Amino acid sequence: MSFLNDHMANRITEDDGSFRTKMLGIAANMTNVIAMGRGDPDFHTPAHIVEAGKKALDENQHHYTGPHGIPPLRAAIAEHLNKEYDLDYSADDIAVTAGVQESITLIMLALIQPGDEVLITSPRFTTYDMAVNLAGGVPVPVPTFQKDDFALDLAEIEKRITPKTKMFVLVSPNNPTGAVTPPDVIRGIAELAIKHDLVIVSDEIYAKIIYDGFEHLSIASLPGMKDRTITLNGFSKTYAMTGWRVGYMAAPADFISRVTDTRHTLSINTSTISQYAALAALKGPQEPIDVMIEEYKARRDYLLPALDEMGLTYGKPGGAFYVYINVAGTGMSTPEFCEKLLRETGVMLFPGTMFGDHDPSYIRMSFLQPLDKIKDAVERMKGFIAKHAKAAA
């Protein structure tokens, strides 16, 4: 044990990142790997957005900006939220951050006191756990279940509310399940928030990627909710801009003002070039986005029946680009399943345990590969499952 490890704060703990590193190490020594576990769109950033970044460089837009972002981008974000999600925000209610991850950290440092409990949709993006722990709070997972397609259940939320509960983190569509919580449940969550005086953090990074038969409702649009809600969104997923690192939070202007010093301390400002690219994303043509979403839908519509043929069950994803699959029937734990699948077939997936899931039955599969590669991955998986089923018989 090193000197630094001996003195590391207890709230910073090892998690399943070590398994991710192991898997990436295995894949690095293989050829023809099909990565079906990542959350990074396989599409490139649309050309007009890239050109806006280049133009910003040519015009020497590479100096500091204000900590909350350039005014035209903040105004465009407010306009976008109003048009797309009926959210009544102004430019003063917007802070542009270095991805949604920075927004998460800012929120927890600003609002969570030692001992405060934070309810979080689960399985989940575990950055929330780390941010809550850093602020001295206590993450409290709210489980979702395959029988509900992993949508939230109001009873599961309410029975976890205690006098120490400060906040509920609502993530819909969800990572890793792709679940979309129905509007009637969103309305019920709003009622619980008002009844128990809770802050709501509504992570809507996947809100644009919704499939037929499902509906996204932004909770801050409901009566009495704007003043107690912080809405998170960004450009990484919808616009295939993961590496540009542009996210934002929308909240009452006094809260945005309060986090100014902390935001400046963390990173001063979001990359200036990236902010101008994000502005072009909102103001420019949206057809490339429509094409990407249609392609995601086509991949999903192929993949779900293919999983049925393999005898694998799942929650039907209503949004995002993930499907959360139950592989308990293979007789393997999910880490064992994922490692063997990679070594034997070159298909790389990640276990649900990497997303805070205590049930070792699930894996996350993303459909962020061209359809021909997804079909190849499915054929490899079919052979793998048949082989191991025969061996277990």
mmCIF file of N, CA, C and O in Angstrom, residues 93-154:
data_model
loop_
_atom_site.group_PDB
_atom_site.id
_atom_site.type_symbol
_atom_site.label_atom_id
_atom_site.label_comp_id
_atom_site.label_asym_id
_atom_site.label_seq_id
_atom_site.Cartn_x
_atom_site.Cartn_y
_atom_site.Cartn_z
ATOM 1 N N ASP A 93 -30.682 31.711 -16.159
ATOM 2 C CA ASP A 93 -30.926 30.449 -15.448
ATOM 3 C C ASP A 93 -30.026 29.314 -15.948
ATOM 4 O O ASP A 93 -30.203 28.170 -15.526
ATOM 5 N N ILE A 94 -29.079 29.625 -16.822
ATOM 6 C CA ILE A 94 -28.261 28.606 -17.472
ATOM 7 C C ILE A 94 -26.794 28.749 -17.086
ATOM 8 O O ILE A 94 -26.245 29.858 -17.098
ATOM 9 N N ALA A 95 -26.155 27.626 -16.763
ATOM 10 C CA ALA A 95 -24.697 27.579 -16.606
ATOM 11 C C ALA A 95 -24.165 26.490 -17.524
ATOM 12 O O ALA A 95 -24.589 25.330 -17.438
ATOM 13 N N VAL A 96 -23.262 26.859 -18.411
ATOM 14 C CA VAL A 96 -22.628 25.899 -19.319
ATOM 15 C C VAL A 96 -21.429 25.295 -18.595
ATOM 16 O O VAL A 96 -20.605 26.021 -18.024
ATOM 17 N N THR A 97 -21.338 23.979 -18.616
ATOM 18 C CA THR A 97 -20.294 23.284 -17.860
ATOM 19 C C THR A 97 -19.500 22.354 -18.755
ATOM 20 O O THR A 97 -19.865 22.094 -19.909
ATOM 21 N N ALA A 98 -18.411 21.835 -18.211
ATOM 22 C CA ALA A 98 -17.555 20.898 -18.958
ATOM 23 C C ALA A 98 -18.192 19.511 -18.918
ATOM 24 O O ALA A 98 -17.739 18.609 -18.212
ATOM 25 N N GLY A 99 -19.270 19.351 -19.674
ATOM 26 C CA GLY A 99 -20.049 18.127 -19.650
ATOM 27 C C GLY A 99 -21.001 18.130 -18.466
ATOM 28 O O GLY A 99 -20.860 18.910 -17.516
ATOM 29 N N VAL A 100 -21.997 17.252 -18.525
ATOM 30 C CA VAL A 100 -22.938 17.141 -17.412
ATOM 31 C C VAL A 100 -22.231 16.676 -16.145
ATOM 32 O O VAL A 100 -22.639 17.016 -15.037
ATOM 33 N N GLN A 101 -21.124 15.935 -16.284
ATOM 34 C CA GLN A 101 -20.416 15.456 -15.100
ATOM 35 C C GLN A 101 -19.986 16.611 -14.199
ATOM 36 O O GLN A 101 -20.065 16.506 -12.976
ATOM 37 N N GLU A 102 -19.545 17.711 -14.769
ATOM 38 C CA GLU A 102 -19.153 18.844 -13.935
ATOM 39 C C GLU A 102 -20.377 19.455 -13.258
ATOM 40 O O GLU A 102 -20.318 19.862 -12.086
ATOM 41 N N SER A 103 -21.495 19.504 -13.964
ATOM 42 C CA SER A 103 -22.722 20.007 -13.350
ATOM 43 C C SER A 103 -23.089 19.181 -12.124
ATOM 44 O O SER A 103 -23.493 19.728 -11.086
ATOM 45 N N ILE A 104 -22.970 17.858 -12.241
ATOM 46 C CA ILE A 104 -23.302 16.973 -11.122
ATOM 47 C C ILE A 104 -22.461 17.319 -9.896
ATOM 48 O O ILE A 104 -22.968 17.453 -8.776
ATOM 49 N N THR A 105 -21.164 17.476 -10.102
ATOM 50 C CA THR A 105 -20.271 17.809 -8.986
ATOM 51 C C THR A 105 -20.619 19.159 -8.376
ATOM 52 O O THR A 105 -20.663 19.315 -7.151
ATOM 53 N N LEU A 106 -20.880 20.148 -9.214
ATOM 54 C CA LEU A 106 -21.250 21.476 -8.718
ATOM 55 C C LEU A 106 -22.501 21.423 -7.855
ATOM 56 O O LEU A 106 -22.570 22.040 -6.783
ATOM 57 N N ILE A 107 -23.489 20.686 -8.300
ATOM 58 C CA ILE A 107 -24.756 20.594 -7.567
ATOM 59 C C ILE A 107 -24.542 19.982 -6.190
ATOM 60 O O ILE A 107 -25.029 20.498 -5.175
ATOM 61 N N MET A 108 -23.824 18.868 -6.159
ATOM 62 C CA MET A 108 -23.649 18.185 -4.877
ATOM 63 C C MET A 108 -22.815 19.027 -3.907
ATOM 64 O O MET A 108 -23.132 19.115 -2.710
ATOM 65 N N LEU A 109 -21.768 19.678 -4.397
ATOM 66 C CA LEU A 109 -20.961 20.520 -3.524
ATOM 67 C C LEU A 109 -21.753 21.719 -2.998
ATOM 68 O O LEU A 109 -21.540 22.183 -1.881
ATOM 69 N N ALA A 110 -22.696 22.193 -3.803
ATOM 70 C CA ALA A 110 -23.473 23.374 -3.409
ATOM 71 C C ALA A 110 -24.602 23.043 -2.447
ATOM 72 O O ALA A 110 -24.934 23.855 -1.575
ATOM 73 N N LEU A 111 -25.196 21.864 -2.572
ATOM 74 C CA LEU A 111 -26.433 21.583 -1.856
ATOM 75 C C LEU A 111 -26.349 20.513 -0.773
ATOM 76 O O LEU A 111 -27.167 20.505 0.146
ATOM 77 N N ILE A 112 -25.414 19.599 -0.880
ATOM 78 C CA ILE A 112 -25.398 18.455 0.028
ATOM 79 C C ILE A 112 -24.478 18.712 1.216
ATOM 80 O O ILE A 112 -23.298 19.053 1.047
ATOM 81 N N GLN A 113 -25.029 18.527 2.399
ATOM 82 C CA GLN A 113 -24.285 18.629 3.647
ATOM 83 C C GLN A 113 -23.987 17.221 4.166
ATOM 84 O O GLN A 113 -24.669 16.255 3.807
ATOM 85 N N PRO A 114 -22.949 17.070 4.994
ATOM 86 C CA PRO A 114 -22.648 15.741 5.541
ATOM 87 C C PRO A 114 -23.880 15.100 6.181
ATOM 88 O O PRO A 114 -24.587 15.724 6.979
ATOM 89 N N GLY A 115 -24.135 13.860 5.769
ATOM 90 C CA GLY A 115 -25.275 13.116 6.295
ATOM 91 C C GLY A 115 -26.543 13.226 5.476
ATOM 92 O O GLY A 115 -27.470 12.429 5.656
ATOM 93 N N ASP A 116 -26.628 14.202 4.571
ATOM 94 C CA ASP A 116 -27.806 14.308 3.710
ATOM 95 C C ASP A 116 -27.921 13.077 2.827
ATOM 96 O O ASP A 116 -26.914 12.580 2.292
ATOM 97 N N GLU A 117 -29.142 12.610 2.637
ATOM 98 C CA GLU A 117 -29.376 11.456 1.778
ATOM 99 C C GLU A 117 -29.866 11.906 0.407
ATOM 100 O O GLU A 117 -30.697 12.809 0.286
ATOM 101 N N VAL A 118 -29.324 11.258 -0.629
ATOM 102 C CA VAL A 118 -29.684 11.570 -2.010
ATOM 103 C C VAL A 118 -30.215 10.301 -2.657
ATOM 104 O O VAL A 118 -29.483 9.315 -2.815
ATOM 105 N N LEU A 119 -31.494 10.303 -3.020
ATOM 106 C CA LEU A 119 -32.082 9.165 -3.723
ATOM 107 C C LEU A 119 -31.693 9.240 -5.199
ATOM 108 O O LEU A 119 -31.761 10.306 -5.810
ATOM 109 N N ILE A 120 -31.290 8.099 -5.759
ATOM 110 C CA ILE A 120 -30.813 8.070 -7.142
ATOM 111 C C ILE A 120 -31.442 6.889 -7.872
ATOM 112 O O ILE A 120 -31.363 5.743 -7.408
ATOM 113 N N THR A 121 -32.052 7.163 -9.036
ATOM 114 C CA THR A 121 -32.564 6.102 -9.892
ATOM 115 C C THR A 121 -31.477 5.047 -10.102
ATOM 116 O O THR A 121 -30.336 5.377 -10.415
ATOM 117 N N SER A 122 -31.829 3.766 -9.935
ATOM 118 C CA SER A 122 -30.823 2.703 -10.018
ATOM 119 C C SER A 122 -31.377 1.509 -10.801
ATOM 120 O O SER A 122 -32.569 1.222 -10.692
ATOM 121 N N PRO A 123 -30.570 0.776 -11.604
ATOM 122 C CA PRO A 123 -29.138 0.993 -11.810
ATOM 123 C C PRO A 123 -28.876 2.383 -12.391
ATOM 124 O O PRO A 123 -29.748 2.995 -12.976
ATOM 125 N N ARG A 124 -27.620 2.816 -12.273
ATOM 126 C CA ARG A 124 -27.357 4.227 -12.471
ATOM 127 C C ARG A 124 -25.938 4.495 -12.972
ATOM 128 O O ARG A 124 -25.071 3.635 -12.922
ATOM 129 N N PHE A 125 -25.774 5.719 -13.394
ATOM 130 C CA PHE A 125 -24.478 6.272 -13.755
ATOM 131 C C PHE A 125 -23.794 6.648 -12.445
ATOM 132 O O PHE A 125 -24.206 7.592 -11.765
ATOM 133 N N THR A 126 -22.770 5.907 -12.051
ATOM 134 C CA THR A 126 -22.254 6.001 -10.687
ATOM 135 C C THR A 126 -21.409 7.243 -10.416
ATOM 136 O O THR A 126 -20.920 7.425 -9.295
ATOM 137 N N THR A 127 -21.253 8.118 -11.384
ATOM 138 C CA THR A 127 -20.680 9.437 -11.094
ATOM 139 C C THR A 127 -21.470 10.128 -9.988
ATOM 140 O O THR A 127 -20.909 10.855 -9.159
ATOM 141 N N TYR A 128 -22.781 9.892 -9.961
ATOM 142 C CA TYR A 128 -23.600 10.496 -8.900
ATOM 143 C C TYR A 128 -23.145 10.050 -7.518
ATOM 144 O O TYR A 128 -23.059 10.853 -6.585
ATOM 145 N N ASP A 129 -22.847 8.765 -7.361
ATOM 146 C CA ASP A 129 -22.391 8.262 -6.066
ATOM 147 C C ASP A 129 -21.122 8.981 -5.626
ATOM 148 O O ASP A 129 -20.995 9.404 -4.473
ATOM 149 N N MET A 130 -20.165 9.089 -6.542
ATOM 150 C CA MET A 130 -18.897 9.717 -6.212
ATOM 151 C C MET A 130 -19.089 11.173 -5.814
ATOM 152 O O MET A 130 -18.514 11.648 -4.825
ATOM 153 N N ALA A 131 -19.924 11.894 -6.564
ATOM 154 C CA ALA A 131 -20.143 13.311 -6.267
ATOM 155 C C ALA A 131 -20.841 13.489 -4.914
ATOM 156 O O ALA A 131 -20.489 14.384 -4.131
ATOM 157 N N VAL A 132 -21.824 12.646 -4.630
ATOM 158 C CA VAL A 132 -22.506 12.714 -3.334
ATOM 159 C C VAL A 132 -21.527 12.406 -2.208
ATOM 160 O O VAL A 132 -21.488 13.089 -1.175
ATOM 161 N N ASN A 133 -20.719 11.358 -2.394
ATOM 162 C CA ASN A 133 -19.724 11.000 -1.377
ATOM 163 C C ASN A 133 -18.727 12.127 -1.139
ATOM 164 O O ASN A 133 -18.353 12.407 0.012
ATOM 165 N N LEU A 134 -18.284 12.786 -2.196
ATOM 166 C CA LEU A 134 -17.326 13.880 -2.051
ATOM 167 C C LEU A 134 -17.902 15.029 -1.220
ATOM 168 O O LEU A 134 -17.181 15.717 -0.503
ATOM 169 N N ALA A 135 -19.220 15.214 -1.321
ATOM 170 C CA ALA A 135 -19.876 16.278 -0.545
ATOM 171 C C ALA A 135 -20.217 15.829 0.871
ATOM 172 O O ALA A 135 -20.728 16.630 1.661
ATOM 173 N N GLY A 136 -19.937 14.560 1.185
ATOM 174 C CA GLY A 136 -20.240 14.049 2.518
ATOM 175 C C GLY A 136 -21.633 13.493 2.670
ATOM 176 O O GLY A 136 -22.067 13.151 3.780
ATOM 177 N N GLY A 137 -22.372 13.390 1.550
ATOM 178 C CA GLY A 137 -23.726 12.856 1.591
ATOM 179 C C GLY A 137 -23.751 11.343 1.486
ATOM 180 O O GLY A 137 -22.723 10.675 1.407
ATOM 181 N N VAL A 138 -24.976 10.809 1.474
ATOM 182 C CA VAL A 138 -25.177 9.362 1.430
ATOM 183 C C VAL A 138 -26.039 9.019 0.215
ATOM 184 O O VAL A 138 -27.222 9.390 0.164
ATOM 185 N N PRO A 139 -25.480 8.324 -0.789
ATOM 186 C CA PRO A 139 -26.299 7.904 -1.936
ATOM 187 C C PRO A 139 -27.259 6.790 -1.506
ATOM 188 O O PRO A 139 -26.859 5.843 -0.835
ATOM 189 N N VAL A 140 -28.524 6.912 -1.914
ATOM 190 C CA VAL A 140 -29.531 5.888 -1.610
ATOM 191 C C VAL A 140 -30.144 5.437 -2.936
ATOM 192 O O VAL A 140 -30.943 6.174 -3.537
ATOM 193 N N PRO A 141 -29.783 4.242 -3.424
ATOM 194 C CA PRO A 141 -30.338 3.779 -4.697
ATOM 195 C C PRO A 141 -31.839 3.502 -4.595
ATOM 196 O O PRO A 141 -32.315 2.955 -3.597
ATOM 197 N N VAL A 142 -32.569 3.889 -5.630
ATOM 198 C CA VAL A 142 -33.987 3.532 -5.760
ATOM 199 C C VAL A 142 -34.079 2.500 -6.877
ATOM 200 O O VAL A 142 -33.913 2.839 -8.055
ATOM 201 N N PRO A 143 -34.301 1.234 -6.547
ATOM 202 C CA PRO A 143 -34.231 0.189 -7.563
ATOM 203 C C PRO A 143 -35.367 0.269 -8.571
ATOM 204 O O PRO A 143 -36.484 0.699 -8.251
ATOM 205 N N THR A 144 -35.057 -0.136 -9.789
ATOM 206 C CA THR A 144 -36.065 -0.337 -10.824
ATOM 207 C C THR A 144 -35.973 -1.786 -11.273
ATOM 208 O O THR A 144 -34.951 -2.451 -11.042
ATOM 209 N N PHE A 145 -37.029 -2.269 -11.942
ATOM 210 C CA PHE A 145 -37.123 -3.702 -12.180
ATOM 211 C C PHE A 145 -37.491 -4.017 -13.627
ATOM 212 O O PHE A 145 -38.199 -3.256 -14.289
ATOM 213 N N GLN A 146 -37.013 -5.168 -14.072
ATOM 214 C CA GLN A 146 -37.257 -5.599 -15.442
ATOM 215 C C GLN A 146 -38.745 -5.690 -15.753
ATOM 216 O O GLN A 146 -39.169 -5.354 -16.858
ATOM 217 N N LYS A 147 -39.550 -6.121 -14.785
ATOM 218 C CA LYS A 147 -40.994 -6.266 -15.015
ATOM 219 C C LYS A 147 -41.646 -4.936 -15.380
ATOM 220 O O LYS A 147 -42.720 -4.903 -16.017
ATOM 221 N N ASP A 148 -41.030 -3.829 -14.982
ATOM 222 C CA ASP A 148 -41.530 -2.489 -15.302
ATOM 223 C C ASP A 148 -40.740 -1.849 -16.442
ATOM 224 O O ASP A 148 -40.840 -0.629 -16.645
ATOM 225 N N ASP A 149 -39.974 -2.650 -17.174
ATOM 226 C CA ASP A 149 -39.040 -2.104 -18.173
ATOM 227 C C ASP A 149 -38.104 -1.087 -17.534
ATOM 228 O O ASP A 149 -37.658 -0.138 -18.176
ATOM 229 N N PHE A 150 -37.820 -1.277 -16.241
ATOM 230 C CA PHE A 150 -36.893 -0.464 -15.459
ATOM 231 C C PHE A 150 -37.340 0.986 -15.284
ATOM 232 O O PHE A 150 -36.536 1.852 -14.951
ATOM 233 N N ALA A 151 -38.633 1.246 -15.502
ATOM 234 C CA ALA A 151 -39.170 2.576 -15.175
ATOM 235 C C ALA A 151 -39.339 2.690 -13.660
ATOM 236 O O ALA A 151 -39.499 1.687 -12.959
ATOM 237 N N LEU A 152 -39.304 3.905 -13.146
ATOM 238 C CA LEU A 152 -39.426 4.131 -11.708
ATOM 239 C C LEU A 152 -40.826 3.784 -11.197
ATOM 240 O O LEU A 152 -41.824 3.951 -11.910
ATOM 241 N N ASP A 153 -40.866 3.326 -9.949
ATOM 242 C CA ASP A 153 -42.104 3.016 -9.249
ATOM 243 C C ASP A 153 -42.215 3.985 -8.066
ATOM 244 O O ASP A 153 -41.293 4.086 -7.246
ATOM 245 N N LEU A 154 -43.327 4.701 -7.972
ATOM 246 C CA LEU A 154 -43.479 5.703 -6.915
ATOM 247 C C LEU A 154 -43.347 5.108 -5.519
ATOM 248 O O LEU A 154 -42.773 5.730 -4.617
#
